[in-house]
Amino acid sequence: MSLLVVGLSHRSAPVSVLERASLAAETQAKLLQDTLAAEPATEAVVLATCNRIELYADVDKFHAGVAELSTLLAQHSGVGLEELTPYLYVHYEDRAVHHLFSVACGLDSMVVGEGQILGQIKDALARGQELHTAGRLLNDLFQQALRVGKRAHSETGIDRAGQSLVTFGLQQLAAGADPEGWTAGKRALVIGAGSMSSLAAATLARTGVADIVVANRTRARADRLVEILQQGDDTAVRARAVEMSAVGDELTRADIVVSCTGSTGLVLTADALADALGVTLDAAPDRPAVTTTPAPADVDQHAAWVENGSAASAAVAGPATALRRVTVPAQSTGPVRLALLDLAMPRDIDGAAHRIDGVRLVDIESLAEASADAPMAADVDRVRTIVSDEVAAFGAAQRAAHVAPTVVALRTMAAGVVAGEIARLDGRLPDLDEKQRAEITQTVRRVVDKLLHAPTVRVKQLASEPGGAGYADALRELFDLDPQTVAAVSRADLNDPNRGRS
């Protein structure tokens, strides 16, 4: 079996496509179940964030696996396969490992170095474990990705190279001003109470906003977030929770709005925003929206583009598409009365809000534009070295693990031979006392252990090297090991309740 990932992200697709392809939680569960029902796959995990959708699987056939996973992504995202294919990337075996480790370290994030992706990887693994779609390979892979990401953040200054999308978004809203000085004393409305909204609320509290209002469809979650904010020792923010029905009234008092919900439709329309500001949308000057449009390119150009952007090569399953950057126009000619940060995918805030005087809107698309020119820290090179080293170590460990069941089966067979010979000896020499019998038994076992020690140690060493997978097959052939016994050892290892815990 082999590791395969098929996906799309902000590096390969325009935000408009990512927005349409976003997967709700229940859709992700159905995608995982359908992937396992497909013939090429035996394990599956889906990593879905605001700027990436990736399906990881253990497959027995590469081309069939790519075709099946691509089809499943199209079916569950609702974007036709013909339309989706140009934006898909494919990584296989070591390149798939390299890709996930790079993602875990923040190298492939919209804002390089941000750490929130670790929580999203952890959630993806937990979902696969809960649904029993993550087996031995993907459990090992995602657990190791979490460790690699933590190592990158603890051993390097990658945190200085990047930040959370919330912090980066506030910087864009502040338009060059110090975000802490810019937010000081302002009133903020946070719509949603999930992980991103909670991070936004905590960040706003730390930067000095005076008031935070949290609106969420489930009032209990909004209340809980308010409780957490008020327990913070490093802030003096005033916080309260409201029903979603109160958002319109709260808009009239807010200076900053951050929205990140799981809604499939708009949470804030341009009309609602215009009403809150007391202006008429139709009378607002028409400013072109921020757009990122696809431009045709050949496969080689696309692969090079992805290589430069993600530090991992890509094989594209179909015609390639690059992105043509469009200049972002100024959004307002007057003072900013309402600053909007939309971190949802699909978007929560109507893009037409940019037409309203006094409104500044920053969303995932404009963040992608701004982050393209963000400075890179020297620590990024160090993180890339860590990723390369960890990929090599993971590959060696997986290859060594592949031969382990065969070694165990060999030693089990040898133990059975020893037990049979001792039983035969008991029949031929019934007068042996317990001490003599124990000494003979121990002697025979030592002989067998010494004979097996060198070849089993050596086969593990050889198997850990590239191309070493065939040594397990050779060992089974040479000692005529029962494949059923080897498979039973593999299943026992997979079902070990302590396996993969960190």
Coordinates of C-alpha atoms in Angstrom, one line a residue:
M1 CA 0.0 0.0 0.0
S2 CA 1.2 3.6 -0.7
L3 CA 0.4 7.1 0.6
L4 CA -1.4 9.4 -1.8
V5 CA -2.8 13.0 -1.3
V6 CA -5.0 14.8 -3.7
G7 CA -6.1 18.3 -2.9
L8 CA -6.3 22.0 -3.7
S9 CA -5.2 25.1 -1.8
H10 CA -4.8 28.8 -2.0
R11 CA -1.6 28.1 -3.9
S12 CA -3.3 26.1 -6.7
A13 CA -6.8 27.6 -6.9
P14 CA -8.5 31.0 -6.8
V15 CA -10.5 31.8 -3.6
S16 CA -13.7 31.6 -5.6
V17 CA -13.1 27.9 -6.3
L18 CA -11.9 27.1 -2.8
E19 CA -15.1 28.8 -1.5
R20 CA -17.3 26.7 -3.6
A21 CA -15.4 23.5 -2.8
S22 CA -15.5 24.0 1.0
L23 CA -16.7 21.0 2.9
A24 CA -19.0 21.1 5.9
A25 CA -18.3 18.7 8.8
E26 CA -21.0 16.2 7.8
T27 CA -19.8 16.3 4.2
Q28 CA -16.2 15.5 5.4
A29 CA -17.5 12.4 7.2
K30 CA -19.4 11.2 4.2
L31 CA -16.3 11.8 2.0
L32 CA -14.1 9.7 4.3
Q33 CA -16.7 6.8 4.4
D34 CA -17.1 6.9 0.6
T35 CA -13.3 6.9 0.2
L36 CA -12.9 3.7 2.2
A37 CA -15.8 2.2 0.2
A38 CA -13.8 2.9 -3.0
E39 CA -11.6 0.0 -4.2
P40 CA -8.1 1.6 -4.2
A41 CA -8.2 3.0 -0.6
T42 CA -7.9 1.3 2.8
E43 CA -7.4 4.4 5.0
A44 CA -8.4 8.0 4.6
V45 CA -8.1 11.4 6.4
V46 CA -9.4 14.7 5.1
L47 CA -7.7 18.0 6.0
A48 CA -10.1 20.9 5.3
T49 CA -9.4 24.4 6.4
C50 CA -10.3 27.9 5.1
N51 CA -7.6 27.7 2.4
R52 CA -7.1 24.0 1.7
I53 CA -9.0 20.8 1.0
E54 CA -6.8 17.7 1.0
L55 CA -7.7 14.0 1.0
Y56 CA -5.0 11.6 2.2
A57 CA -5.4 7.9 1.6
D58 CA -3.5 4.6 1.6
V59 CA -4.0 3.1 -1.8
D60 CA -2.8 0.0 -3.7
K61 CA -2.9 1.6 -7.2
F62 CA -1.5 5.0 -8.0
H63 CA -3.5 6.0 -11.2
A64 CA -6.7 4.4 -10.0
G65 CA -6.2 6.1 -6.6
V66 CA -5.7 9.6 -8.2
A67 CA -8.8 9.1 -10.4
E68 CA -11.0 7.9 -7.5
L69 CA -9.9 10.5 -5.0
S70 CA -10.3 13.3 -7.6
T71 CA -13.8 12.1 -8.4
L72 CA -14.8 11.8 -4.8
L73 CA -13.6 15.4 -4.0
A74 CA -15.6 16.7 -7.0
Q75 CA -18.7 14.8 -5.9
H76 CA -18.7 15.9 -2.3
S77 CA -17.6 19.5 -3.0
G78 CA -20.2 20.1 -5.6
V79 CA -17.7 21.4 -8.1
G80 CA -17.7 19.4 -11.3
L81 CA -14.7 17.2 -11.9
E82 CA -13.8 18.9 -15.2
E83 CA -13.8 22.3 -13.5
L84 CA -12.0 21.1 -10.4
T85 CA -9.2 19.1 -12.1
P86 CA -7.0 22.0 -13.2
Y87 CA -6.6 23.2 -9.6
L88 CA -5.8 19.8 -8.1
Y89 CA -2.3 18.7 -7.0
V90 CA -1.1 15.2 -6.3
H91 CA 1.6 14.0 -4.0
Y92 CA 2.7 10.4 -3.7
E93 CA 4.8 8.5 -1.1
D94 CA 7.7 10.5 0.2
R95 CA 6.5 13.7 -1.5
A96 CA 3.1 13.3 0.2
V97 CA 4.9 13.0 3.6
H98 CA 7.0 16.1 2.7
H99 CA 3.9 18.0 1.8
L100 CA 2.1 17.3 5.1
F101 CA 5.2 18.0 7.2
S102 CA 5.6 21.3 5.3
V103 CA 1.9 22.1 6.0
A104 CA 2.3 21.3 9.7
C105 CA 5.3 23.6 10.0
G106 CA 3.4 26.5 8.4
L107 CA 5.5 26.6 5.3
D108 CA 2.5 26.1 3.0
S109 CA 0.2 28.4 4.9
M110 CA -1.2 31.6 3.5
V111 CA 0.7 33.4 6.2
V112 CA 4.0 31.5 6.5
G113 CA 4.8 30.2 10.0
E114 CA 1.3 30.5 11.4
G115 CA 0.7 27.8 14.1
Q116 CA -3.1 27.3 13.9
I117 CA -2.7 24.6 11.3
L118 CA -1.4 22.3 14.0
G119 CA -4.8 22.3 15.7
Q120 CA -6.5 21.7 12.3
I121 CA -4.2 18.7 11.6
K122 CA -5.0 17.4 15.1
D123 CA -8.7 17.8 14.4
A124 CA -8.4 16.0 11.1
L125 CA -6.7 13.0 12.7
A126 CA -9.2 12.9 15.5
R127 CA -12.1 12.8 12.9
G128 CA -10.4 9.9 11.1
Q129 CA -9.9 8.0 14.3
E130 CA -13.5 8.6 15.4
L131 CA -14.8 7.4 12.1
H132 CA -12.2 4.5 12.0
T133 CA -10.9 5.6 8.6
A134 CA -7.4 6.4 9.8
G135 CA -5.3 3.2 10.1
R136 CA -1.7 2.5 10.9
L137 CA -0.1 4.5 8.1
L138 CA -2.2 7.7 8.5
N139 CA -2.1 7.5 12.3
D140 CA 1.7 7.4 12.2
L141 CA 1.8 10.1 9.5
F142 CA -0.4 12.6 11.2
Q143 CA 1.0 12.0 14.7
Q144 CA 4.5 12.6 13.3
A145 CA 3.4 15.7 11.4
L146 CA 2.2 17.2 14.7
R147 CA 5.6 16.4 16.3
V148 CA 7.5 17.9 13.3
G149 CA 5.4 21.0 13.4
K150 CA 5.9 21.5 17.2
R151 CA 9.7 20.9 16.7
A152 CA 9.8 23.5 14.0
H153 CA 8.2 26.1 16.2
S154 CA 10.3 25.2 19.3
E155 CA 13.7 25.0 17.5
T156 CA 13.5 27.9 15.1
G157 CA 12.2 31.4 14.8
I158 CA 9.5 30.4 12.3
D159 CA 6.9 32.1 14.6
R160 CA 8.7 35.4 13.8
A161 CA 8.2 34.8 10.1
G162 CA 4.5 34.4 10.3
Q163 CA 1.5 34.9 12.5
S164 CA -2.1 33.8 12.7
L165 CA -4.5 34.9 10.0
V166 CA -6.2 37.0 12.6
T167 CA -3.1 39.0 13.4
F168 CA -2.3 39.4 9.7
G169 CA -5.8 40.4 9.0
L170 CA -5.8 43.1 11.7
Q171 CA -2.5 44.4 10.2
Q172 CA -4.2 44.8 6.9
L173 CA -7.2 46.5 8.4
A174 CA -4.8 48.9 10.3
A175 CA -3.3 49.8 6.9
G176 CA 0.3 50.1 8.1
A177 CA -0.5 51.4 11.6
D178 CA 0.4 49.4 14.7
P179 CA -2.5 47.0 15.2
E180 CA -2.4 47.5 19.0
G181 CA -2.6 51.2 18.8
W182 CA -5.2 51.0 16.0
T183 CA -7.6 48.7 18.0
A184 CA -7.2 50.4 21.3
G185 CA -10.5 51.6 22.7
K186 CA -12.5 50.3 19.8
R187 CA -15.7 48.2 20.0
A188 CA -15.5 44.8 18.3
L189 CA -18.2 42.4 17.1
V190 CA -17.1 38.8 16.7
I191 CA -19.6 36.6 14.7
G192 CA -19.1 32.9 15.4
A193 CA -17.7 31.0 18.4
G194 CA -15.5 28.3 16.8
S195 CA -11.7 28.0 16.9
M196 CA -11.0 30.9 14.5
S197 CA -13.5 33.2 16.1
S198 CA -12.2 32.4 19.5
L199 CA -8.7 33.2 18.4
A200 CA -9.9 36.4 16.9
A201 CA -11.7 37.4 20.1
A202 CA -8.6 36.6 22.2
T203 CA -6.3 38.5 19.8
L204 CA -8.6 41.6 19.9
A205 CA -8.7 41.5 23.7
R206 CA -4.9 41.4 23.8
T207 CA -4.5 44.3 21.4
G208 CA -6.6 46.6 23.6
V209 CA -10.2 46.8 22.3
A210 CA -12.5 48.1 24.9
D211 CA -15.6 46.0 24.2
I212 CA -16.2 42.6 22.5
V213 CA -19.6 41.4 21.6
V214 CA -19.9 37.7 20.6
A215 CA -22.8 36.5 18.4
N216 CA -23.3 32.9 17.6
R217 CA -26.2 30.6 16.5
T218 CA -25.7 28.5 19.6
R219 CA -25.9 31.0 22.5
A220 CA -24.2 28.6 25.0
R221 CA -21.0 28.6 22.9
A222 CA -21.0 32.4 22.8
D223 CA -21.5 32.6 26.5
R224 CA -18.6 30.2 27.0
L225 CA -16.3 32.3 24.9
V226 CA -17.3 35.5 26.8
E227 CA -16.5 33.7 30.0
I228 CA -13.1 32.7 28.8
L229 CA -12.4 36.3 27.7
Q230 CA -13.4 37.7 31.1
Q231 CA -11.1 35.2 32.9
G232 CA -8.0 36.4 31.1
D233 CA -5.5 38.1 33.4
D234 CA -3.7 40.1 30.7
T235 CA -6.8 42.0 29.4
A236 CA -9.4 44.3 30.8
V237 CA -11.9 43.9 28.0
R238 CA -15.6 44.1 28.5
A239 CA -17.4 41.2 26.8
R240 CA -20.9 40.0 26.4
A241 CA -22.8 37.5 24.2
V242 CA -25.9 38.1 22.0
E243 CA -28.2 36.1 19.8
M244 CA -27.5 36.2 16.1
S245 CA -30.8 38.1 15.6
A246 CA -29.1 41.0 17.4
V247 CA -26.2 41.4 14.9
G248 CA -28.0 44.2 13.0
D249 CA -28.3 46.3 16.1
E250 CA -24.7 45.6 17.2
L251 CA -23.4 46.7 13.8
T252 CA -24.5 50.2 14.5
R253 CA -22.2 50.3 17.5
A254 CA -19.2 48.3 16.3
D255 CA -15.9 49.7 15.0
I256 CA -14.5 46.3 14.0
V257 CA -16.3 43.1 12.9
V258 CA -14.6 39.7 12.6
S259 CA -16.7 36.9 11.2
C260 CA -15.9 33.2 10.8
T261 CA -18.9 30.9 10.9
G262 CA -19.7 27.6 9.1
S263 CA -22.6 29.2 7.2
T264 CA -23.1 28.3 3.6
G265 CA -24.7 31.6 2.9
L266 CA -23.8 35.3 3.6
V267 CA -24.0 36.3 7.2
L268 CA -23.7 40.1 6.5
T269 CA -25.1 41.4 3.2
A270 CA -24.0 44.7 1.8
D271 CA -27.6 46.1 2.3
A272 CA -27.4 45.2 6.1
L273 CA -24.0 47.0 6.4
A274 CA -25.3 50.0 4.5
D275 CA -28.3 50.2 6.8
A276 CA -26.1 50.0 9.9
L277 CA -24.1 52.9 8.6
G278 CA -27.1 54.9 7.5
V279 CA -26.2 55.1 3.9
T280 CA -27.8 53.9 0.7
L281 CA -25.9 51.2 -1.1
D282 CA -27.2 52.2 -4.6
A283 CA -25.7 55.7 -4.1
A284 CA -22.3 54.3 -3.1
P285 CA -19.5 54.7 -5.7
D286 CA -18.9 51.6 -7.7
R287 CA -15.5 50.2 -7.0
P288 CA -14.3 47.0 -8.8
A289 CA -14.1 44.0 -6.5
V290 CA -10.9 42.2 -5.8
T291 CA -10.5 39.4 -8.2
T292 CA -8.1 36.6 -8.9
T293 CA -8.7 35.0 -12.3
P294 CA -7.4 31.8 -13.8
A295 CA -4.9 32.1 -16.7
P296 CA -4.0 29.1 -18.8
A297 CA -0.5 27.6 -18.4
D298 CA 1.0 24.3 -19.3
V299 CA 1.8 21.6 -16.8
D300 CA 5.5 22.3 -16.6
Q301 CA 4.8 26.0 -15.8
H302 CA 2.2 25.0 -13.2
A303 CA 4.5 22.5 -11.5
A304 CA 7.3 25.0 -11.3
W305 CA 4.9 27.6 -9.8
V306 CA 3.8 25.2 -7.1
E307 CA 7.4 24.0 -6.5
N308 CA 8.5 27.6 -5.8
G309 CA 5.6 28.3 -3.6
S310 CA 5.4 25.2 -1.4
A311 CA 8.8 23.7 -1.3
A312 CA 7.3 20.4 -2.6
S313 CA 6.9 19.3 -6.1
A314 CA 3.5 18.5 -7.5
A315 CA 2.1 16.3 -10.2
V316 CA -1.0 17.8 -11.7
A317 CA -3.8 15.5 -12.7
G318 CA -5.1 17.3 -15.7
P319 CA -4.6 20.7 -17.5
A320 CA -2.8 23.2 -15.3
T321 CA -3.9 26.7 -14.3
A322 CA -1.8 29.4 -12.8
L323 CA -3.1 32.5 -11.1
R324 CA -2.8 36.0 -12.5
R325 CA -2.4 38.7 -9.8
V326 CA -4.8 41.7 -10.1
T327 CA -4.1 45.0 -8.4
V328 CA -6.3 45.7 -5.4
P329 CA -8.0 49.0 -5.7
A330 CA -8.4 51.4 -2.8
Q331 CA -11.6 50.5 -0.9
S332 CA -12.6 53.9 0.6
T333 CA -11.7 57.5 0.0
G334 CA -13.0 58.7 3.4
P335 CA -12.4 57.8 7.0
V336 CA -13.0 54.2 8.0
R337 CA -16.2 53.9 10.1
L338 CA -16.4 50.1 10.0
A339 CA -13.6 47.6 9.5
L340 CA -14.6 44.1 8.5
L341 CA -12.4 41.0 8.7
D342 CA -14.0 37.9 7.0
L343 CA -12.0 34.7 7.8
A344 CA -14.7 32.3 6.7
M345 CA -14.7 29.9 3.7
P346 CA -17.2 30.2 2.1
R347 CA -17.3 33.9 2.9
D348 CA -19.6 35.4 5.5
I349 CA -19.5 39.0 4.4
D350 CA -20.8 40.2 1.0
G351 CA -17.9 41.3 -1.2
A352 CA -20.0 44.2 -2.4
A353 CA -19.3 45.8 1.0
H354 CA -16.2 47.4 -0.6
R355 CA -18.6 49.7 -2.4
I356 CA -19.8 51.4 0.8
D357 CA -18.0 54.6 1.8
G358 CA -16.5 54.3 5.3
V359 CA -16.1 50.5 5.1
R360 CA -12.8 48.6 4.8
L361 CA -13.2 44.9 4.0
V362 CA -10.3 42.3 4.4
D363 CA -11.2 38.7 3.4
I364 CA -9.3 35.5 2.6
E365 CA -8.8 36.6 -1.0
S366 CA -7.3 40.0 -0.1
L367 CA -5.1 38.3 2.6
A368 CA -3.8 36.0 -0.1
E369 CA -2.9 39.0 -2.2
A370 CA -1.1 40.7 0.7
S371 CA 0.7 37.7 2.0
A372 CA 2.3 37.0 -1.4
D373 CA 4.8 39.8 -0.7
A374 CA 5.2 39.2 3.1
P375 CA 8.8 39.0 4.2
M376 CA 10.3 35.6 4.8
A377 CA 12.5 34.9 7.8
A378 CA 15.9 33.2 7.5
D379 CA 14.5 30.5 9.9
V380 CA 12.3 29.2 7.0
D381 CA 15.4 27.5 5.5
R382 CA 16.1 25.9 8.9
V383 CA 12.5 24.6 9.0
R384 CA 12.9 23.2 5.5
T385 CA 16.0 21.3 6.6
I386 CA 14.0 19.9 9.6
V387 CA 11.2 18.8 7.2
S388 CA 13.7 17.0 4.9
D389 CA 15.4 15.2 7.8
E390 CA 12.0 14.2 9.3
V391 CA 10.8 12.9 5.9
A392 CA 13.8 10.7 5.6
A393 CA 13.5 9.4 9.1
F394 CA 9.8 8.7 8.7
G395 CA 10.4 6.8 5.5
A396 CA 13.1 4.7 7.2
A397 CA 10.8 3.9 10.1
Q398 CA 8.0 2.9 7.9
R399 CA 10.2 0.6 5.8
A400 CA 11.6 -0.9 9.0
A401 CA 8.1 -1.4 10.4
H402 CA 7.1 -3.2 7.1
V403 CA 9.6 -6.0 7.9
A404 CA 8.8 -6.2 11.6
P405 CA 5.8 -8.6 11.3
T406 CA 7.9 -10.9 9.2
V407 CA 10.6 -10.9 11.8
V408 CA 8.1 -11.6 14.6
A409 CA 6.6 -14.4 12.5
L410 CA 10.0 -15.9 12.0
R411 CA 10.8 -15.8 15.7
T412 CA 7.3 -17.3 16.5
M413 CA 8.0 -20.1 14.1
A414 CA 11.4 -20.7 15.7
A415 CA 9.9 -20.8 19.1
G416 CA 7.4 -23.4 17.9
V417 CA 10.2 -25.5 16.6
V418 CA 12.0 -25.3 19.9
A419 CA 8.8 -26.2 21.8
G420 CA 8.2 -29.2 19.5
E421 CA 11.8 -30.5 19.9
I422 CA 11.7 -30.2 23.7
A423 CA 8.4 -32.1 23.8
R424 CA 9.9 -34.8 21.7
L425 CA 12.9 -34.9 24.0
D426 CA 10.6 -35.4 27.0
G427 CA 9.2 -38.4 25.3
R428 CA 12.6 -39.9 24.6
L429 CA 14.2 -39.1 28.0
P430 CA 11.4 -39.1 30.5
D431 CA 13.7 -39.5 33.4
L432 CA 15.2 -36.0 33.1
D433 CA 14.8 -33.9 36.2
E434 CA 13.4 -30.3 36.1
K435 CA 16.9 -28.8 36.4
Q436 CA 18.3 -30.8 33.5
R437 CA 15.3 -30.2 31.3
A438 CA 15.4 -26.4 32.0
E439 CA 19.1 -26.3 31.1
I440 CA 18.6 -28.2 27.8
T441 CA 15.6 -26.0 26.9
Q442 CA 17.6 -22.8 27.6
T443 CA 20.6 -24.1 25.6
V444 CA 18.4 -24.8 22.5
R445 CA 16.8 -21.4 22.8
R446 CA 20.2 -19.7 23.0
V447 CA 21.3 -21.5 19.9
V448 CA 18.2 -20.5 17.9
D449 CA 18.5 -16.9 19.1
K450 CA 22.1 -16.6 18.1
L451 CA 21.4 -18.1 14.7
L452 CA 18.5 -15.6 14.1
H453 CA 20.1 -12.5 15.7
A454 CA 22.4 -11.4 12.8
P455 CA 19.9 -12.0 9.9
T456 CA 17.0 -10.3 11.7
V457 CA 19.0 -7.3 12.8
R458 CA 20.5 -7.0 9.3
V459 CA 17.2 -7.3 7.5
K460 CA 15.8 -4.5 9.6
Q461 CA 18.7 -2.3 8.7
L462 CA 18.4 -3.2 5.0
A463 CA 14.6 -2.7 5.0
S464 CA 15.0 0.9 6.4
E465 CA 17.0 1.9 3.3
P466 CA 15.3 3.1 0.1
G467 CA 14.3 0.1 -2.0
G468 CA 14.6 -2.2 1.0
A469 CA 11.0 -3.4 1.0
G470 CA 11.8 -6.6 -0.8
Y471 CA 13.9 -8.0 2.1
A472 CA 10.8 -8.9 4.0
D473 CA 9.5 -10.9 1.0
A474 CA 12.9 -12.6 0.7
L475 CA 12.8 -13.5 4.4
R476 CA 9.3 -15.0 4.1
E477 CA 10.4 -17.0 1.0
L478 CA 13.6 -18.3 2.5
F479 CA 12.0 -19.5 5.7
D480 CA 8.7 -20.6 4.1
L481 CA 6.7 -18.4 6.5
D482 CA 2.9 -18.6 6.3
P483 CA 1.6 -15.3 4.9
Q484 CA -1.5 -15.7 7.2
T485 CA 0.8 -15.6 10.2
V486 CA 2.5 -12.5 9.1
A487 CA -0.8 -10.8 8.4
A488 CA -2.1 -11.8 11.8
V489 CA 1.0 -10.1 13.4
S490 CA 0.3 -7.0 11.4
R491 CA -3.4 -6.9 12.5
A492 CA -2.4 -7.4 16.1
D493 CA 0.1 -4.5 15.9
L494 CA -2.6 -2.3 14.2
N495 CA -5.1 -3.1 17.0
D496 CA -2.8 -2.3 19.8
P497 CA -4.7 0.4 21.9
N498 CA -1.4 2.1 22.9
R499 CA -0.2 2.5 19.3
G500 CA 0.1 6.1 18.0
R501 CA -0.5 7.7 21.4
S502 CA 1.7 10.7 22.2

